[in-house]
Amino acid sequence: NVQQQKDLWVASWLCKSGQKSS
């Protein structure tokens, strides 16, 4: 699914951006 890939991309970007507040 393209949506799932987008979710993974977003998660990777967030992790790279250092927005992991959890």
CSV table of C-alpha atoms in Angstrom, one decimal:
chain,number,residue,atom,x,y,z
A,1,ASN,CA,0.0,0.0,0.0
A,2,VAL,CA,1.3,3.4,-0.9
A,3,GLN,CA,-0.2,4.9,2.3
A,4,GLN,CA,1.9,2.4,4.4
A,5,GLN,CA,5.0,3.4,2.6
A,6,LYS,CA,4.2,7.1,3.2
A,7,ASP,CA,3.8,6.3,6.9
A,8,LEU,CA,7.2,4.6,7.0
A,9,TRP,CA,8.7,7.6,5.2
A,10,VAL,CA,7.2,10.0,7.7
A,11,ALA,CA,8.3,8.0,10.6
A,12,SER,CA,11.8,7.8,9.2
A,13,TRP,CA,11.8,11.6,8.5
A,14,LEU,CA,10.6,12.3,12.0
A,15,CYS,CA,13.2,10.1,13.5
A,16,LYS,CA,15.9,11.8,11.4
A,17,SER,CA,14.6,15.2,12.3
A,18,GLY,CA,14.9,14.2,16.0
A,19,GLN,CA,11.2,14.8,16.7
A,20,LYS,CA,11.1,11.5,18.7
A,21,SER,CA,9.7,12.9,22.0
A,22,SER,CA,8.6,9.5,23.2
